mmCIF file of C-alpha atoms in Angstrom:
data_model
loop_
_atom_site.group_PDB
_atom_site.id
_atom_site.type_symbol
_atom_site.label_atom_id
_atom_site.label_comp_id
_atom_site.label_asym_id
_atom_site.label_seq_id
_atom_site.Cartn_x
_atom_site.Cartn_y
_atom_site.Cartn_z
ATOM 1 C CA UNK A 140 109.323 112.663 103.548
ATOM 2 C CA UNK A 141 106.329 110.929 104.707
ATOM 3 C CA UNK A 142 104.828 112.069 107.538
ATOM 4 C CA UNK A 143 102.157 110.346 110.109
ATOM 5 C CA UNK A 144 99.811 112.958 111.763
ATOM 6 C CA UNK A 145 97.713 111.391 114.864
ATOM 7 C CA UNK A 146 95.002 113.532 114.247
ATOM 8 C CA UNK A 147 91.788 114.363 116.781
ATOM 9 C CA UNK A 148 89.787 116.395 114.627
ATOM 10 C CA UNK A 149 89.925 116.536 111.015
ATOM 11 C CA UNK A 150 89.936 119.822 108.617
ATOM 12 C CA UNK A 151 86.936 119.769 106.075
ATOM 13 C CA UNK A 152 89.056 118.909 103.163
ATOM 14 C CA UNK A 153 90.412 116.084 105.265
ATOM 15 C CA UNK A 154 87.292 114.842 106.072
ATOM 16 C CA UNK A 155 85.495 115.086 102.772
ATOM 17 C CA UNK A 156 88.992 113.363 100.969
ATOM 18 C CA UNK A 157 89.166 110.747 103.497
ATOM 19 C CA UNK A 158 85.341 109.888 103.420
ATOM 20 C CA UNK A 159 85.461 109.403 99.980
ATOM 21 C CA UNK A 160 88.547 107.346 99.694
ATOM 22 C CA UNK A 161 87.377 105.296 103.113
ATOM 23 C CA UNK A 162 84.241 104.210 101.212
ATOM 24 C CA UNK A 163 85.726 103.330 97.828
ATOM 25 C CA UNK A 164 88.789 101.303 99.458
ATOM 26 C CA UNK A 165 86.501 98.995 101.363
ATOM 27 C CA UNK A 166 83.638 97.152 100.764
ATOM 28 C CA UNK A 167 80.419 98.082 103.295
ATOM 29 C CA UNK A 168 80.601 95.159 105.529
ATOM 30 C CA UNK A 169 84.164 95.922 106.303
ATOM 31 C CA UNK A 170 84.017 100.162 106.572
ATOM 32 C CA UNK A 171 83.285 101.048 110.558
ATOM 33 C CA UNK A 172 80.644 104.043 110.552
ATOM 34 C CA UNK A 173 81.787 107.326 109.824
ATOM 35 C CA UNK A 174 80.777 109.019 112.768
ATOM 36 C CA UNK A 175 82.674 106.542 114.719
ATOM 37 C CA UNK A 176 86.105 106.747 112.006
ATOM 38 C CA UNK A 177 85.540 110.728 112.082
ATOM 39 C CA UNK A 178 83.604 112.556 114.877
ATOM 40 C CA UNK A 179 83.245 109.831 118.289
ATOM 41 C CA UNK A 180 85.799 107.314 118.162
ATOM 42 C CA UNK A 181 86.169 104.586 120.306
ATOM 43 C CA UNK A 182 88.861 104.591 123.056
ATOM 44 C CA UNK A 183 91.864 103.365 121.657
ATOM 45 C CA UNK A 184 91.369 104.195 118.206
ATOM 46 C CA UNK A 185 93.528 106.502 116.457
ATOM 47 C CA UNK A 186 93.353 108.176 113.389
ATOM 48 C CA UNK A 187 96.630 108.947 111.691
ATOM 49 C CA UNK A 188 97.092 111.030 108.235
ATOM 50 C CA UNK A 189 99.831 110.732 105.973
ATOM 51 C CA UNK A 190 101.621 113.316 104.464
ATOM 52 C CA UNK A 191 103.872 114.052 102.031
ATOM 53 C CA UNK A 192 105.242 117.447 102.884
ATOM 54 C CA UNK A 193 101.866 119.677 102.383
ATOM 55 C CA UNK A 194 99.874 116.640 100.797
ATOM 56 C CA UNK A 195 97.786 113.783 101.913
ATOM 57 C CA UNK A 196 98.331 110.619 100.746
ATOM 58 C CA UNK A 197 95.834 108.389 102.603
ATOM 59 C CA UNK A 198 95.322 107.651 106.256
ATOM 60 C CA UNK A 199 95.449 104.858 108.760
ATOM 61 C CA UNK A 200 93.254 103.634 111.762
ATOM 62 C CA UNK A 201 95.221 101.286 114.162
ATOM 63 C CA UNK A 202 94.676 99.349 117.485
ATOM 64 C CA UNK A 203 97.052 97.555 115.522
ATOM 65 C CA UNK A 204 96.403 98.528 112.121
ATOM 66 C CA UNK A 205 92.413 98.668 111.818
ATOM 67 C CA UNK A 206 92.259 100.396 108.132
ATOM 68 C CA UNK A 207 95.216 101.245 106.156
ATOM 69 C CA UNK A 208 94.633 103.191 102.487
ATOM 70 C CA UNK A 209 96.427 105.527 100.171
ATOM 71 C CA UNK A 210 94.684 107.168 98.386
ATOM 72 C CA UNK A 211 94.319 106.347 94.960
ATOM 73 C CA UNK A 212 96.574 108.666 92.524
ATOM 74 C CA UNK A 213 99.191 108.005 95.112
ATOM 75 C CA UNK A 214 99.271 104.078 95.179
ATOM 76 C CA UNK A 215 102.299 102.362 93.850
ATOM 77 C CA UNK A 216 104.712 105.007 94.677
ATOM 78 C CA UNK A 217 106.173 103.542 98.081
ATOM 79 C CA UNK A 218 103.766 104.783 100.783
ATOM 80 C CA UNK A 219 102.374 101.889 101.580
ATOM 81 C CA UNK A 220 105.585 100.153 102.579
ATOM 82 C CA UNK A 221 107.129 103.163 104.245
ATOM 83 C CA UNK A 222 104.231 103.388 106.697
ATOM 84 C CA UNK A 223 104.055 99.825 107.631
ATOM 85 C CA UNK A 224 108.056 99.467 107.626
ATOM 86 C CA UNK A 225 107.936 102.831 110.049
ATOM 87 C CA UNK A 226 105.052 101.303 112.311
ATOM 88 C CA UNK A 227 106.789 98.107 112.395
ATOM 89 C CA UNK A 228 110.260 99.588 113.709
ATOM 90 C CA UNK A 229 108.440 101.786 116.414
ATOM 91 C CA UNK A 230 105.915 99.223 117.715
ATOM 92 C CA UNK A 231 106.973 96.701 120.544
ATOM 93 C CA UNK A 232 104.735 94.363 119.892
ATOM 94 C CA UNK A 233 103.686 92.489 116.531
ATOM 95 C CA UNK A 234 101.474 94.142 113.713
ATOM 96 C CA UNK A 235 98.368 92.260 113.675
ATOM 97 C CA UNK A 236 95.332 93.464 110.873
ATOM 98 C CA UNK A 237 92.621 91.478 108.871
ATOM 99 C CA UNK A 238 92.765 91.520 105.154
ATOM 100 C CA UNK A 239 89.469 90.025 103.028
ATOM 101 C CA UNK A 240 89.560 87.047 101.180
ATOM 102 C CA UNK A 241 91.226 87.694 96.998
ATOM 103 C CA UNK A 242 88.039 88.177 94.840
ATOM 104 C CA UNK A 243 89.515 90.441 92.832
ATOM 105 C CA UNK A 244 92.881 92.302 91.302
ATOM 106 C CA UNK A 245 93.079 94.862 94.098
ATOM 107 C CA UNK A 246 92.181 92.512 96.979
ATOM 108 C CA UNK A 247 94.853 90.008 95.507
ATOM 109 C CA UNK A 248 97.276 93.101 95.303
ATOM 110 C CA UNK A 249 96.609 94.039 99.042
ATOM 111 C CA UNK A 250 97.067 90.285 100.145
ATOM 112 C CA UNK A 251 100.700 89.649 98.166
ATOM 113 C CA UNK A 252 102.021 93.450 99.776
ATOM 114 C CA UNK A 253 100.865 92.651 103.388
ATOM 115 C CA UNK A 254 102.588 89.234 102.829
ATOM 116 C CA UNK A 255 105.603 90.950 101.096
ATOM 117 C CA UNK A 256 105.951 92.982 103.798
ATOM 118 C CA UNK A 257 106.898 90.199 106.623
ATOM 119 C CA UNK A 258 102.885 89.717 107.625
ATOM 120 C CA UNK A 259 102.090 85.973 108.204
ATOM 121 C CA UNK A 260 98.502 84.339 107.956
ATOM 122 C CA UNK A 261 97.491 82.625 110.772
ATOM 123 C CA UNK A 262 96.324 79.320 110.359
ATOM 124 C CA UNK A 263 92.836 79.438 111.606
ATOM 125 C CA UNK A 264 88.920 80.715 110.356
ATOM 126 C CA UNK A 265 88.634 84.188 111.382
ATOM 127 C CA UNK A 266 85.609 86.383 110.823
ATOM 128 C CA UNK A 267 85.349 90.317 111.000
ATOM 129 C CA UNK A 268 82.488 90.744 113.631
ATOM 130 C CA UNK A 269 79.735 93.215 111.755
ATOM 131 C CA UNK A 270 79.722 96.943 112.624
ATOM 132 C CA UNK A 271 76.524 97.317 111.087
ATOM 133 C CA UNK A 272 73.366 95.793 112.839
ATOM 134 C CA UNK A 273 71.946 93.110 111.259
ATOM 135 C CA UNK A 274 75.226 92.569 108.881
ATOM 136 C CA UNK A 275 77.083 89.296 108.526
ATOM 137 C CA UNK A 276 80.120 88.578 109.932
ATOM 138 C CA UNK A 277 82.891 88.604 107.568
ATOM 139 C CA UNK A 278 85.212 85.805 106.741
ATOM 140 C CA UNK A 279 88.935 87.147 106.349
ATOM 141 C CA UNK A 280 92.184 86.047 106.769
ATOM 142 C CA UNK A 281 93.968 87.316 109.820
ATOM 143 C CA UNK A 282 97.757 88.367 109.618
ATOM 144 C CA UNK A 283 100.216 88.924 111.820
ATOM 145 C CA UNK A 284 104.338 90.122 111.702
ATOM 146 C CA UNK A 285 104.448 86.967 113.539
ATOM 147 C CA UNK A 286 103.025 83.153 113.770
ATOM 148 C CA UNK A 287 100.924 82.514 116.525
ATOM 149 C CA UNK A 288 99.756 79.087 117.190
ATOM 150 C CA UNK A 289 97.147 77.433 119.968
ATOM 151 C CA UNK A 290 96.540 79.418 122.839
ATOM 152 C CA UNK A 291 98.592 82.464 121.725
ATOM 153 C CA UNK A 292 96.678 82.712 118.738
ATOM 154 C CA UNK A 293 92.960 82.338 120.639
ATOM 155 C CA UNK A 294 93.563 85.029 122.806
ATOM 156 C CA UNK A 295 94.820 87.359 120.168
ATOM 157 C CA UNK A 296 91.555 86.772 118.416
ATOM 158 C CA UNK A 297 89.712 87.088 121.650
ATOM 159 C CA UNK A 298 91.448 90.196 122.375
ATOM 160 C CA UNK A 299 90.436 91.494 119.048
ATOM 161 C CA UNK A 300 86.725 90.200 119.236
ATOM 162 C CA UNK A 301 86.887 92.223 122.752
ATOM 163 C CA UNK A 302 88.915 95.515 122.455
ATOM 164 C CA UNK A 303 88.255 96.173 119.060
ATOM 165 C CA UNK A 304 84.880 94.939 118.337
ATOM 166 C CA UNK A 305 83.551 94.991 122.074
ATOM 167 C CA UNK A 306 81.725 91.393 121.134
ATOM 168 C CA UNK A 307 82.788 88.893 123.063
ATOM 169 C CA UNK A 308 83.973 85.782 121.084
ATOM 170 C CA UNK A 309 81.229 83.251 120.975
ATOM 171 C CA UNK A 310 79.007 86.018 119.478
ATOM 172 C CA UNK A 311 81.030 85.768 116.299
ATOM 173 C CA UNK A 312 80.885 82.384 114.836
ATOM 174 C CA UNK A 313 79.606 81.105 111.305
#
């Protein structure tokens, strides 16, 4: 049975797995540094493992869901959809997360199962503010487990641009 473990320090093995699957899973300009993922994260980020029974299968971040991986030998076999059908059931508010742009077969896979899943694009251009100094913003769509239109969906993205990114929302235009 899959388990999620909020974890606030990692063992070695955990760390050194994790690392490693963090950085191949997503691209540079989207990965948040390590020491803030690992060792000094911000307030309100959690860290959650999953398990199945004595073995890791990937991990999540989440404000609302910040990264989300499995790792690689255990793709395809269902995790993916149990943890955000679990996470969906115990959260009272709506699942929002950014997903990159399709430019290629496992960025078009990642789209179709967030949208399979019950996620919902919001219509509107949304950029990923840089976590690396001197980086460009990142254009990407921005889903949701429900629509959000006009004012609803500005302050969602301002809340974002503020809690998560600590920029305020002007600072991240293209």
């Amino acid at each position: 049975m899959l388990q999620l473990i909020d974890k606030a320090v990692l063992s070695a093995m955990e760390r050194q797995t994790l690392s490693a699957a963090y950085s191949a899973a997503f691209p540079l300009s989207e990965r948040r540094p390590e020491a803030q993922l690992f060792d000094e994260r911000p307030e309100g980020l959690r860290l959650l493992t999953l398990y199945d029974g004595e073995t890791l299968v990937g991990m999540l971040t989440l404000w609302s869901v910040e990264h989300f991986l499995t790792l690689e030998g255990y793709r395809n076999k269902g995790y993916g959809q149990q943890t955000i059908e679990r996470l969906k059931a115990e959260s009272d508010c709506p699942l929002v997360l950014e997903c990159e742009y399709p430019t290629d077969d496992l960025s078009t896979r990642r789209l179709g199962f967030y949208e399979r899943l019950g996620f919902v694009r919001q219509e509107r251009p949304y950029y990923q503010p840089p976590y690396l100094a001197g980086a460009e913003p990142v254009p990407m769509y921005l889903l949701a487990t429900e629509h959000f239109v006009g004012e609803a969906l500005e302050a969602l993205v301002s809340e974002l641009y503020i809690q998560v990114y600590r920029h305020y929302p002007q600072e991240t235009t293209v």
